[in-house]
Structure formats: C-alpha cells, structure tokens
Amino acid sequence: MTDQNVTKVLLDESEMPRRWYNLVADLPSPPPPVLHPGTLAPVGPDDLAPLFPMALIEQEVTDARYVDIPEDVLDVYRLWRPSPLYRARRLERALGTPAKIYYKYEGVSPAGSHKPNTAVPQAYYNAAAGIRRLTTETGAGQWGTALSFAAAQFGLECEVWQVRASYDQKPYRKIMIETFGGVIHPSPSPLTAAGRAVLERDPASPGSLGIAISEAVEVAAQHADTNYALGSVLNHVLLHQTVIGEEALLQFAKIGVTPDVIVGCTGGGSNFGGLTFPFLREKLAGNLDVTIRAVEPASCPSLTKGVYAYDFGDTAGMTPLMKMHTLGHDFIPDPIHAGGLRYHGMSPLISHVYALGLIEAVAIAQSECFAAGVRFARAEGIVPAPEPTHALAACIDEALRCKESGEPKVILTALCGHGHLDLAAYGAYLAGEMTDHAPTDAQLAAAIANLPSVPA
Amino acid sequence: MTDQNVTKVLLDESEMPRRWYNLVADLPSPPPPVLHPGTLAPVGPDDLAPLFPMALIEQEVTDARYVDIPEDVLDVYRLWRPSPLYRARRLERALGTPAKIYYKYEGVSPAGSHKPNTAVPQAYYNAAAGIRRLTTETGAGQWGTALSFAAAQFGLECEVWQVRASYDQKPYRKIMIETFGGVIHPSPSPLTAAGRAVLERDPASPGSLGIAISEAVEVAAQHADTNYALGSVLNHVLLHQTVIGEEALLQFAKIGVTPDVIVGCTGGGSNFGGLTFPFLREKLAGNLDVTIRAVEPASCPSLTKGVYAYDFGDTAGMTPLMKMHTLGHDFIPDPIHAGGLRYHGMSPLISHVYALGLIEAVAIAQSECFAAGVRFARAEGIVPAPEPTHALAACIDEALRCKESGEPKVILTALCGHGHLDLAAYGAYLAGEMTDHAPTDAQLAAAIANLPSVPA
C-alpha cells in the first residue's frame, strides 16, 4: 500500500496491539515519586489500596516496558479498535498547504472519545478484584460515559459526579450515561462533605474537575465494595491509552510515512500521552526525528503558565501529592466548553517529560479553536469535540506555516473525540456568543500561593 | 478469514463498490409509472426538470442494471466508506440466542446515518449541472445534515425545512446543519404558500414530511438556480443507497457466511432498499434463500395498514402521483421520536416489491423499539437512532424465536444511524414518559378518503 490515494489507513483486528507501552522504562530519569499528603513520604501500594485494585496500583508504579492487555479487555476493544488513521486530504486542499495532515480518530468508540481505552481495563481489573461499584468524576462527560459503558460490560455499578458547568451545558451526556446504566450527579453536590463545603462558600459554583474528584474519592474511600476510577493524569491511565500511538505507528508503517510534527490537546494528558508516548520511544531510540507539541486552553494553561511543583490532584486536598505542572489545586478555570481540559494540573509523567525538554507546549484561546473545528467539519465531515479543536487549531497553524515556507511536513494529530454532544458550544460559536478569558498574572499568582509545602 | 473470532468485518477503500445496483433491471415486472398530477399521463424528463438535474432524472427511469459511481463521489465516500459489518456477539450473549446477529453500521458517516450515500451524488450532479442552491425537507434531521455536508463538498448552498416536531425535539440537529454551512427553517414555515396554508388551519401544527416537502419543492420550483433534493422514496435515492448492500455482500463473502433473515426499518424506504436490494438480486437469481422483512412504526404503518394506490408524495399535492403503499397524503402521524419514519407513503419501488410478495412487513410500537435500543446500547456500545431501533426490535424478536426453536439463524440488520442527537428521546424513555399511539381504523379510513382519483 502506498499513501498516494488512501483517505484512511485501517488495521484488522488481528493487527491490534496486544500490550500497552510504559514510557517510564525508556526515560533518562524516572518521574519524581508521589507523596503521602500527611507524611510526605513516597506512597506505597497500601496507601492506594482503598481506591484502586492491586493490578492497577502495580501498573501505576511498574518500570516494565510493556504490560500485556487481558483477553477480556481485547474482546471489548474489538467493538471499535483498531481506530482509523485518516489523511485529511480535503482539509489540506481547503488550506492550500503542501503539508500532509493525518489524524488518528478515537471518536469511533462507544463514548465517542479515547476514554474507553482505559475505562474498559479499569472496569475489568476492578471486577476481577471483587469490586461492586465504581465512582468517578467527569468534565465534559466523555469519561463518565466511557466508565458507565465499561462498567456495564463487567457487571459493575457506576456513579458519576459531573462538573456543574458541563452538566448544564451538555444535558445529552447525562442521558447517554444513563442509557449505558450509570447514575450521574452534578458537582458540587450535597451528597458529600467535599461538595457541601464548596456549596456553602458558593451555592452557584460551576464546579471543577478537582472538586468532582474530591466527591468521587470521598464516596469510594467510605465503602469497601466501591473503588474510584480516574480518567486521566495517572500513569496507568496513560499506559492504557498507548494503544492509540502503537496503532498509529503500525498504520504509518503500512503506508511508508513518518510524522515530522505531532500535536495533541492536553487536559489531564491521557489523550496526548496515549498518542505520543510510542512515538517518543522511537525518538528516544533514535529511530524518529519528530517534534511533539502539547496544546492547552489559554484559560487553563498548566504547562505554559503553571509551576512545576508538588500539588494535590483534587480541590479538597484528599489525594496524594504529585509533582506536576499546576495552576494550584484551588484554581477554578473559566467554564469553557472544552470541559475535558479544565483541570488545574498536568499528568506528572507528561510534566516530567516536558521538564526533560522532550516536548513543546502552546496555549490557544477557545474561539480560535472553534473556528478550526468548523473549518475541519466542513472539509472532513467530522464535528470535533471542543477538546481536540485545540489540537486542530495548532495543526492548522503548522500547516499554514508550511504553506508560507513551502515545506511538505507530515503532521499527525489526535482527533480524540466527536462533538455530537457538544453542539450547544458550536451553537454559541456560530451565534457569535463565545468569549475568551485567560487568567491574569495576579490570578495565577494567587492560585499557586496555596500550594502545599514540600521540602526539596 | 473465518467468522470465528471477528467482531467487525472491514473492507479496504480499494474494495469499495464502484457502481450502484438498480433492482428494476431484475424484477419480473417494472413498477407502475409515475403520473403527471394534471394529465394523469406518465411523467417525462421535462416534467421533472424544474426540480432535478438530468443525470438524476435519467437514473430515476433507467432500466440499466448498474450505474457507475463518479470518481468525485467515490472521493467523498472514502471519508467513511466502506462502512463496517459488525457481528453483535455481546448482544447474542446477552440474549442467550444461538442466532448469529450481524449489523451493517452506517453511523460512521458525517451525518451519522446512511443519508450521505445519496446526498453526496445528488449534490455532485446538481453542481455539475450548474445549480447554485439545493432545498430539501428533513424529519429527524439526518437527511438535512447529510445534504448540508454534501452541499459544502461541492460549493452549493443548502436550505432545509425541518418538520416542526423534530425541530423542537432535536435542537442539536439545527446546530449541526449550520456547522456544515446549511440554513434551516422549522416547517410549516411562513416562508412558503404551502407552509402558510397549514399554519392558517393549525398554527401549532407539528408538521410532517409531506408538508416540509411541499415547502422545499415550492421554493425550488420558483428559482432557476435552485433544485430540490429528496432523501428517500425515489428510485435514484434507493439506487445510491445500494452501496450498503453491495458492501455487505462482499463482507459476508469474506467470512463465508450467508444471511437467513434480513430486517430493516422503513420510512421512505431508502435504508431498507439500500441494504436489501443487492441481496434481493441474489435471491431472484437463485443464489440465496433469504427472508427479507421491513419494519415500520405502529404509528405510521404504510405497508401493513395503508392501501396500494396512486397518491401525492407531499401534503399540498404538488408532486407527481406515485403508486405506493400510502396512508393518504394528508395523514399526519403521531410525533414519535423516529422522525425519519414519519412519512405517509412508502417508496414506489419497495411498494412494488412488497406487492410482488418478495418481502414481508411488520409494525412495532415505539416503546418496544426503545427497549431494544437500550438493550443494544448496553451490549454493543452504540446508541442507535430511534429509526433503527425498529429494526433492532424485530431482530431481537427473531433472535428470541431462534432461542425457542434452537435454530442458529444468521440475522442481518441495518443499523442506519447513531442516536447521539436523539438522546432526548432516550431521556423520555428512561423517565417512563414515552407513550404509544397507533391510528384507529376510523382515522386510517378518513385519511385515505382523500386519495386522488386515478382510472385503473
């Protein structure tokens, strides 16, 4: 097969990767340890056992290069994987660029995003450990939908706290979660101490991922038959997502193409890590010369404007301390439509990779992102979720630079989900009602003033 | 490849069918002619020229067995075609049936349904004929979305009249149509004489496909640079949809399986005809012993409760007369959520095939269909559009009969679209707020009392 006429590069189910890739094994130095919030000592498996099954805790700390994917997980993956790698020929033509633009499309999954790649193994390992119920948070709703679907595959109950701003903006998400059998609450909710505390201070709180995490963790910690599941940030989540990049490598090999630039949006980092880590392995091994660029919202710029420091993963300060690029755990981002990118911190592993200088980062305002989303939809037929419009905006920027310079670069981006349940945001954009807010320097400084104190 | 472990059967782009199949060439008798509403003489190309480009008029009346698909159309088809053929292993397991259930999934298209299969060629032929704007009607919004997307591919404007009941139920459809660049009005609208006439009689009219067709046709007939496009019913529409069945035949051949029963939902008939006509060709040739079953909503039962007679395609009586199974052109179906099945008539070609005894038909109430849709979603991960839940309900009925009898039948169904923009309907179902209304015998008799008089 050559790349001459292909619009999408497909893999058979028999070509689906059968193991996840762990970037930690190939980094020049390991990421800093996760610390217990009380003792400030590195957390051990026992500290995490109230929330996660041992199989996932082992994956969180392993330095093995590969982890086998269980057969029962592969069986569910087959409902949508391998996902297609598209060549965006019609977008290239619309831009008039010599660049070749490829996108790996994860919107074919049950939830419409990359999230089921980790929801399914998380549900599987919890069910295998005898757990009866999973709790979680969700922003835009992609993760809650994914976990609700995955829980149904293994006979688990699923209870979801959704950030209030997204809960109100995207009512269809609630119905989809319920269609898959899950239960959903807006967060902050009166059901938990963490939620009640926020509501007392601000009854109209739009919520945040940090608050919703506090609520879901609180309920899981209180019940022995209940565990918590996180949709991003942690090492085992990024591990599971590497099926995306492993497939993309196989697909590029099929057409004899290698990417020059990879761009992906980053909220907690799982989509970005999932696509890029296998390429980073090839780059570290000297097999590939590629620029890897993270794209974050200007309203929540943890990589480009945050500090690299130990911080809590949640707002209430219940989680272990992770060293990460953070805006401060009580930073509440503007309620932009890309709910999945409204997180105060960045995955510790991606923060470490950024600190090592292995990747770049840029921040883009949401109206530029939606303009890119509409442009993409009219050319390619897929209406992207608000989150990957950030990657598309950066991708179009790069393609237009190629038009200036005449360079026929190969650009790869992660189209991590469709926007069918985010159309209200497109409605606001098309009606000219979208606004852009970036935090001021004073707001940024105030938010990091409350970082926990950790001796160097 | 065997069928032992496969979840989805894929085709490469190089295996995509390069011609459409015309069932008329293989029928024992041709369908009755379409008549001019004034003269009652068979219509000729000139009668249709104000609405359609000559290439489509020729396809409407051709008796050639195959029509080549233009390269520019294939180029757009490649954005999502060939579509996957799925084996519903997890649904089979949930039902405990020995039946093997396959579904051909058209929800991977830009509009999320089978509709772009004909929207793209219709836009192509109109653009090639120098047309500047297309008008159309839409029910649930799938067709309007498809035409809006297709028009954008060939530089055409697109104006859509959407049935008011669906316009109100499914606000995201409007935004998706606008995202692709189309313009949308609720129907009945004050913009046309046909719409104003209905609004005078009933300002709160929920509308119907028949009324919306009248509005779109009226505007197209008044402007030389504007043509009309229909999303179902007509021969050329069903012709374009045969790519579905042609692909499914290739996919079954790959795994060495043949279907015993095919079930598909029918509104105007294009999804049903598109999937089944290539299989009907094989059945007529003696190559295949297969039962083919159409499924319609109990609230709009044109095949099972209508009469086979000449009738108008629209409510205002502006279209030519077609011999079809009809409930009467002024029958306004209950505003069920399967807006795409709310049409008073059935495709003349499918009506003819039904009269010839080549297919069966059943009618199912919507709450049974939604129950099937939820069952399917939890097992397979895809939330179906309300329309194909009718096919899924009939498919599950058949699979449960197989469970009783122990027969390992192979069942094929058309999953013609996803329900991401129909989630409000699932919300109503899950909240227990869904009602079922079938027309009474008196209502049916009253509706056919106004059929136009055509000498035998």
PDB file of N, CA, C and O in Angstrom, chain B residues 182-228:
ATOM      1  N   GLY B 182     -25.261  24.871   6.305  1.00  0.00           N
ATOM      2  CA  GLY B 182     -26.631  24.947   5.802  1.00  0.00           C
ATOM      3  C   GLY B 182     -27.492  25.949   6.561  1.00  0.00           C
ATOM      4  O   GLY B 182     -27.114  26.454   7.619  1.00  0.00           O
ATOM      5  N   VAL B 183     -28.675  26.244   5.984  1.00  0.00           N
ATOM      6  CA  VAL B 183     -29.665  27.136   6.605  1.00  0.00           C
ATOM      7  C   VAL B 183     -30.898  26.290   6.893  1.00  0.00           C
ATOM      8  O   VAL B 183     -31.285  25.455   6.073  1.00  0.00           O
ATOM      9  N   ILE B 184     -31.532  26.495   8.051  1.00  0.00           N
ATOM     10  CA  ILE B 184     -32.624  25.600   8.449  1.00  0.00           C
ATOM     11  C   ILE B 184     -33.830  26.399   8.936  1.00  0.00           C
ATOM     12  O   ILE B 184     -33.683  27.414   9.617  1.00  0.00           O
ATOM     13  N   HIS B 185     -35.036  25.937   8.543  1.00  0.00           N
ATOM     14  CA  HIS B 185     -36.291  26.536   8.995  1.00  0.00           C
ATOM     15  C   HIS B 185     -37.193  25.443   9.556  1.00  0.00           C
ATOM     16  O   HIS B 185     -37.253  24.358   8.992  1.00  0.00           O
ATOM     17  N   PRO B 186     -37.949  25.741  10.635  1.00  0.00           N
ATOM     18  CA  PRO B 186     -38.956  24.773  11.051  1.00  0.00           C
ATOM     19  C   PRO B 186     -40.124  24.782  10.049  1.00  0.00           C
ATOM     20  O   PRO B 186     -40.429  25.835   9.481  1.00  0.00           O
ATOM     21  N   SER B 187     -40.731  23.620   9.831  1.00  0.00           N
ATOM     22  CA  SER B 187     -41.855  23.506   8.894  1.00  0.00           C
ATOM     23  C   SER B 187     -43.075  22.976   9.625  1.00  0.00           C
ATOM     24  O   SER B 187     -42.950  22.016  10.390  1.00  0.00           O
ATOM     25  N   PRO B 188     -44.265  23.532   9.428  1.00  0.00           N
ATOM     26  CA  PRO B 188     -44.612  24.570   8.455  1.00  0.00           C
ATOM     27  C   PRO B 188     -44.004  25.926   8.811  1.00  0.00           C
ATOM     28  O   PRO B 188     -43.949  26.293   9.968  1.00  0.00           O
ATOM     29  N   SER B 189     -43.580  26.649   7.741  1.00  0.00           N
ATOM     30  CA  SER B 189     -42.964  27.963   7.913  1.00  0.00           C
ATOM     31  C   SER B 189     -43.793  29.017   7.200  1.00  0.00           C
ATOM     32  O   SER B 189     -44.531  28.702   6.262  1.00  0.00           O
ATOM     33  N   PRO B 190     -43.653  30.276   7.624  1.00  0.00           N
ATOM     34  CA  PRO B 190     -44.359  31.357   6.907  1.00  0.00           C
ATOM     35  C   PRO B 190     -43.661  31.767   5.614  1.00  0.00           C
ATOM     36  O   PRO B 190     -44.102  32.695   4.956  1.00  0.00           O
ATOM     37  N   LEU B 191     -42.606  31.052   5.234  1.00  0.00           N
ATOM     38  CA  LEU B 191     -41.804  31.445   4.068  1.00  0.00           C
ATOM     39  C   LEU B 191     -42.397  30.983   2.754  1.00  0.00           C
ATOM     40  O   LEU B 191     -41.950  31.405   1.690  1.00  0.00           O
ATOM     41  N   THR B 192     -43.364  30.049   2.802  1.00  0.00           N
ATOM     42  CA  THR B 192     -43.924  29.491   1.572  1.00  0.00           C
ATOM     43  C   THR B 192     -45.450  29.525   1.639  1.00  0.00           C
ATOM     44  O   THR B 192     -46.036  29.556   2.734  1.00  0.00           O
ATOM     45  N   ALA B 193     -46.078  29.459   0.470  1.00  0.00           N
ATOM     46  CA  ALA B 193     -47.543  29.411   0.419  1.00  0.00           C
ATOM     47  C   ALA B 193     -48.035  28.117   1.077  1.00  0.00           C
ATOM     48  O   ALA B 193     -49.030  28.115   1.809  1.00  0.00           O
ATOM     49  N   ALA B 194     -47.320  27.011   0.809  1.00  0.00           N
ATOM     50  CA  ALA B 194     -47.726  25.722   1.389  1.00  0.00           C
ATOM     51  C   ALA B 194     -47.662  25.771   2.915  1.00  0.00           C
ATOM     52  O   ALA B 194     -48.582  25.298   3.599  1.00  0.00           O
ATOM     53  N   GLY B 195     -46.606  26.367   3.431  1.00  0.00           N
ATOM     54  CA  GLY B 195     -46.456  26.458   4.891  1.00  0.00           C
ATOM     55  C   GLY B 195     -47.508  27.371   5.495  1.00  0.00           C
ATOM     56  O   GLY B 195     -48.123  27.046   6.518  1.00  0.00           O
ATOM     57  N   ARG B 196     -47.740  28.521   4.845  1.00  0.00           N
ATOM     58  CA  ARG B 196     -48.740  29.467   5.369  1.00  0.00           C
ATOM     59  C   ARG B 196     -50.131  28.846   5.399  1.00  0.00           C
ATOM     60  O   ARG B 196     -50.896  29.057   6.344  1.00  0.00           O
ATOM     61  N   ALA B 197     -50.457  28.030   4.389  1.00  0.00           N
ATOM     62  CA  ALA B 197     -51.786  27.403   4.339  1.00  0.00           C
ATOM     63  C   ALA B 197     -51.987  26.477   5.534  1.00  0.00           C
ATOM     64  O   ALA B 197     -53.060  26.447   6.150  1.00  0.00           O
ATOM     65  N   VAL B 198     -50.945  25.718   5.874  1.00  0.00           N
ATOM     66  CA  VAL B 198     -51.060  24.805   7.020  1.00  0.00           C
ATOM     67  C   VAL B 198     -51.159  25.602   8.311  1.00  0.00           C
ATOM     68  O   VAL B 198     -51.992  25.297   9.188  1.00  0.00           O
ATOM     69  N   LEU B 199     -50.338  26.641   8.442  1.00  0.00           N
ATOM     70  CA  LEU B 199     -50.332  27.436   9.678  1.00  0.00           C
ATOM     71  C   LEU B 199     -51.671  28.143   9.887  1.00  0.00           C
ATOM     72  O   LEU B 199     -52.095  28.357  11.025  1.00  0.00           O
ATOM     73  N   GLU B 200     -52.341  28.517   8.794  1.00  0.00           N
ATOM     74  CA  GLU B 200     -53.661  29.146   8.934  1.00  0.00           C
ATOM     75  C   GLU B 200     -54.661  28.174   9.554  1.00  0.00           C
ATOM     76  O   GLU B 200     -55.441  28.549  10.426  1.00  0.00           O
ATOM     77  N   ARG B 201     -54.609  26.926   9.099  1.00  0.00           N
ATOM     78  CA  ARG B 201     -55.540  25.925   9.642  1.00  0.00           C
ATOM     79  C   ARG B 201     -55.143  25.533  11.063  1.00  0.00           C
ATOM     80  O   ARG B 201     -55.985  25.289  11.911  1.00  0.00           O
ATOM     81  N   ASP B 202     -53.827  25.432  11.319  1.00  0.00           N
ATOM     82  CA  ASP B 202     -53.356  24.951  12.627  1.00  0.00           C
ATOM     83  C   ASP B 202     -52.023  25.605  12.971  1.00  0.00           C
ATOM     84  O   ASP B 202     -50.954  25.093  12.626  1.00  0.00           O
ATOM     85  N   PRO B 203     -52.090  26.737  13.672  1.00  0.00           N
ATOM     86  CA  PRO B 203     -50.837  27.456  13.986  1.00  0.00           C
ATOM     87  C   PRO B 203     -49.866  26.610  14.810  1.00  0.00           C
ATOM     88  O   PRO B 203     -48.670  26.875  14.817  1.00  0.00           O
ATOM     89  N   ALA B 204     -50.371  25.571  15.502  1.00  0.00           N
ATOM     90  CA  ALA B 204     -49.495  24.734  16.334  1.00  0.00           C
ATOM     91  C   ALA B 204     -49.162  23.419  15.639  1.00  0.00           C
ATOM     92  O   ALA B 204     -48.757  22.450  16.290  1.00  0.00           O
ATOM     93  N   SER B 205     -49.322  23.369  14.323  1.00  0.00           N
ATOM     94  CA  SER B 205     -49.069  22.119  13.588  1.00  0.00           C
ATOM     95  C   SER B 205     -47.683  21.551  13.890  1.00  0.00           C
ATOM     96  O   SER B 205     -46.692  22.280  13.818  1.00  0.00           O
ATOM     97  N   PRO B 206     -47.601  20.245  14.242  1.00  0.00           N
ATOM     98  CA  PRO B 206     -46.279  19.638  14.452  1.00  0.00           C
ATOM     99  C   PRO B 206     -45.550  19.400  13.137  1.00  0.00           C
ATOM    100  O   PRO B 206     -44.375  19.034  13.132  1.00  0.00           O
ATOM    101  N   GLY B 207     -46.258  19.631  12.016  1.00  0.00           N
ATOM    102  CA  GLY B 207     -45.640  19.407  10.716  1.00  0.00           C
ATOM    103  C   GLY B 207     -45.585  17.937  10.355  1.00  0.00           C
ATOM    104  O   GLY B 207     -45.978  17.068  11.142  1.00  0.00           O
ATOM    105  N   SER B 208     -45.129  17.686   9.140  1.00  0.00           N
ATOM    106  CA  SER B 208     -44.951  16.312   8.663  1.00  0.00           C
ATOM    107  C   SER B 208     -43.978  16.377   7.501  1.00  0.00           C
ATOM    108  O   SER B 208     -43.732  17.457   6.950  1.00  0.00           O
ATOM    109  N   LEU B 209     -43.420  15.237   7.138  1.00  0.00           N
ATOM    110  CA  LEU B 209     -42.522  15.233   5.985  1.00  0.00           C
ATOM    111  C   LEU B 209     -43.249  15.735   4.749  1.00  0.00           C
ATOM    112  O   LEU B 209     -42.681  16.464   3.928  1.00  0.00           O
ATOM    113  N   GLY B 210     -44.534  15.359   4.616  1.00  0.00           N
ATOM    114  CA  GLY B 210     -45.299  15.774   3.437  1.00  0.00           C
ATOM    115  C   GLY B 210     -45.381  17.290   3.316  1.00  0.00           C
ATOM    116  O   GLY B 210     -45.246  17.858   2.224  1.00  0.00           O
ATOM    117  N   ILE B 211     -45.615  17.968   4.440  1.00  0.00           N
ATOM    118  CA  ILE B 211     -45.699  19.442   4.427  1.00  0.00           C
ATOM    119  C   ILE B 211     -44.328  20.045   4.107  1.00  0.00           C
ATOM    120  O   ILE B 211     -44.203  20.962   3.291  1.00  0.00           O
ATOM    121  N   ALA B 212     -43.290  19.509   4.740  1.00  0.00           N
ATOM    122  CA  ALA B 212     -41.947  20.062   4.535  1.00  0.00           C
ATOM    123  C   ALA B 212     -41.511  19.887   3.080  1.00  0.00           C
ATOM    124  O   ALA B 212     -40.852  20.768   2.507  1.00  0.00           O
ATOM    125  N   ILE B 213     -41.889  18.772   2.473  1.00  0.00           N
ATOM    126  CA  ILE B 213     -41.585  18.557   1.045  1.00  0.00           C
ATOM    127  C   ILE B 213     -42.261  19.637   0.206  1.00  0.00           C
ATOM    128  O   ILE B 213     -41.651  20.234  -0.681  1.00  0.00           O
ATOM    129  N   SER B 214     -43.535  19.908   0.511  1.00  0.00           N
ATOM    130  CA  SER B 214     -44.255  20.942  -0.238  1.00  0.00           C
ATOM    131  C   SER B 214     -43.499  22.270  -0.186  1.00  0.00           C
ATOM    132  O   SER B 214     -43.365  22.970  -1.197  1.00  0.00           O
ATOM    133  N   GLU B 215     -42.993  22.623   0.975  1.00  0.00           N
ATOM    134  CA  GLU B 215     -42.293  23.913   1.112  1.00  0.00           C
ATOM    135  C   GLU B 215     -40.995  23.942   0.303  1.00  0.00           C
ATOM    136  O   GLU B 215     -40.724  24.898  -0.426  1.00  0.00           O
ATOM    137  N   ALA B 216     -40.216  22.869   0.440  1.00  0.00           N
ATOM    138  CA  ALA B 216     -38.928  22.842  -0.266  1.00  0.00           C
ATOM    139  C   ALA B 216     -39.120  22.807  -1.780  1.00  0.00           C
ATOM    140  O   ALA B 216     -38.393  23.474  -2.535  1.00  0.00           O
ATOM    141  N   VAL B 217     -40.121  22.041  -2.234  1.00  0.00           N
ATOM    142  CA  VAL B 217     -40.401  21.949  -3.663  1.00  0.00           C
ATOM    143  C   VAL B 217     -40.864  23.299  -4.206  1.00  0.00           C
ATOM    144  O   VAL B 217     -40.445  23.747  -5.278  1.00  0.00           O
ATOM    145  N   GLU B 218     -41.704  23.975  -3.446  1.00  0.00           N
ATOM    146  CA  GLU B 218     -42.232  25.274  -3.885  1.00  0.00           C
ATOM    147  C   GLU B 218     -41.092  26.266  -4.149  1.00  0.00           C
ATOM    148  O   GLU B 218     -41.069  26.944  -5.172  1.00  0.00           O
ATOM    149  N   VAL B 219     -40.143  26.334  -3.218  1.00  0.00           N
ATOM    150  CA  VAL B 219     -39.028  27.284  -3.378  1.00  0.00           C
ATOM    151  C   VAL B 219     -38.147  26.886  -4.562  1.00  0.00           C
ATOM    152  O   VAL B 219     -37.727  27.736  -5.355  1.00  0.00           O
ATOM    153  N   ALA B 220     -37.884  25.590  -4.710  1.00  0.00           N
ATOM    154  CA  ALA B 220     -37.032  25.141  -5.823  1.00  0.00           C
ATOM    155  C   ALA B 220     -37.692  25.426  -7.163  1.00  0.00           C
ATOM    156  O   ALA B 220     -37.031  25.845  -8.125  1.00  0.00           O
ATOM    157  N   ALA B 221     -39.009  25.204  -7.233  1.00  0.00           N
ATOM    158  CA  ALA B 221     -39.722  25.399  -8.499  1.00  0.00           C
ATOM    159  C   ALA B 221     -39.719  26.865  -8.918  1.00  0.00           C
ATOM    160  O   ALA B 221     -39.825  27.179 -10.105  1.00  0.00           O
ATOM    161  N   GLN B 222     -39.591  27.782  -7.949  1.00  0.00           N
ATOM    162  CA  GLN B 222     -39.670  29.216  -8.254  1.00  0.00           C
ATOM    163  C   GLN B 222     -38.336  29.822  -8.686  1.00  0.00           C
ATOM    164  O   GLN B 222     -38.312  30.977  -9.114  1.00  0.00           O
ATOM    165  N   HIS B 223     -37.225  29.106  -8.522  1.00  0.00           N
ATOM    166  CA  HIS B 223     -35.917  29.697  -8.828  1.00  0.00           C
ATOM    167  C   HIS B 223     -35.122  28.793  -9.769  1.00  0.00           C
ATOM    168  O   HIS B 223     -34.915  27.618  -9.479  1.00  0.00           O
ATOM    169  N   ALA B 224     -34.664  29.378 -10.878  1.00  0.00           N
ATOM    170  CA  ALA B 224     -33.964  28.588 -11.894  1.00  0.00           C
ATOM    171  C   ALA B 224     -32.628  28.050 -11.384  1.00  0.00           C
ATOM    172  O   ALA B 224     -32.171  26.995 -11.835  1.00  0.00           O
ATOM    173  N   ASP B 225     -31.999  28.765 -10.451  1.00  0.00           N
ATOM    174  CA  ASP B 225     -30.679  28.328  -9.984  1.00  0.00           C
ATOM    175  C   ASP B 225     -30.792  27.382  -8.784  1.00  0.00           C
ATOM    176  O   ASP B 225     -29.788  27.048  -8.163  1.00  0.00           O
ATOM    177  N   THR B 226     -32.029  26.993  -8.448  1.00  0.00           N
ATOM    178  CA  THR B 226     -32.264  26.194  -7.253  1.00  0.00           C
ATOM    179  C   THR B 226     -32.950  24.883  -7.632  1.00  0.00           C
ATOM    180  O   THR B 226     -33.922  24.891  -8.377  1.00  0.00           O
ATOM    181  N   ASN B 227     -32.433  23.791  -7.134  1.00  0.00           N
ATOM    182  CA  ASN B 227     -33.089  22.500  -7.311  1.00  0.00           C
ATOM    183  C   ASN B 227     -33.489  21.926  -5.956  1.00  0.00           C
ATOM    184  O   ASN B 227     -33.061  22.405  -4.907  1.00  0.00           O
ATOM    185  N   TYR B 228     -34.273  20.892  -6.039  1.00  0.00           N
ATOM    186  CA  TYR B 228     -34.781  20.208  -4.865  1.00  0.00           C
ATOM    187  C   TYR B 228     -34.071  18.854  -4.747  1.00  0.00           C
ATOM    188  O   TYR B 228     -33.697  18.261  -5.749  1.00  0.00           O
TER     189      TYR B 228
END
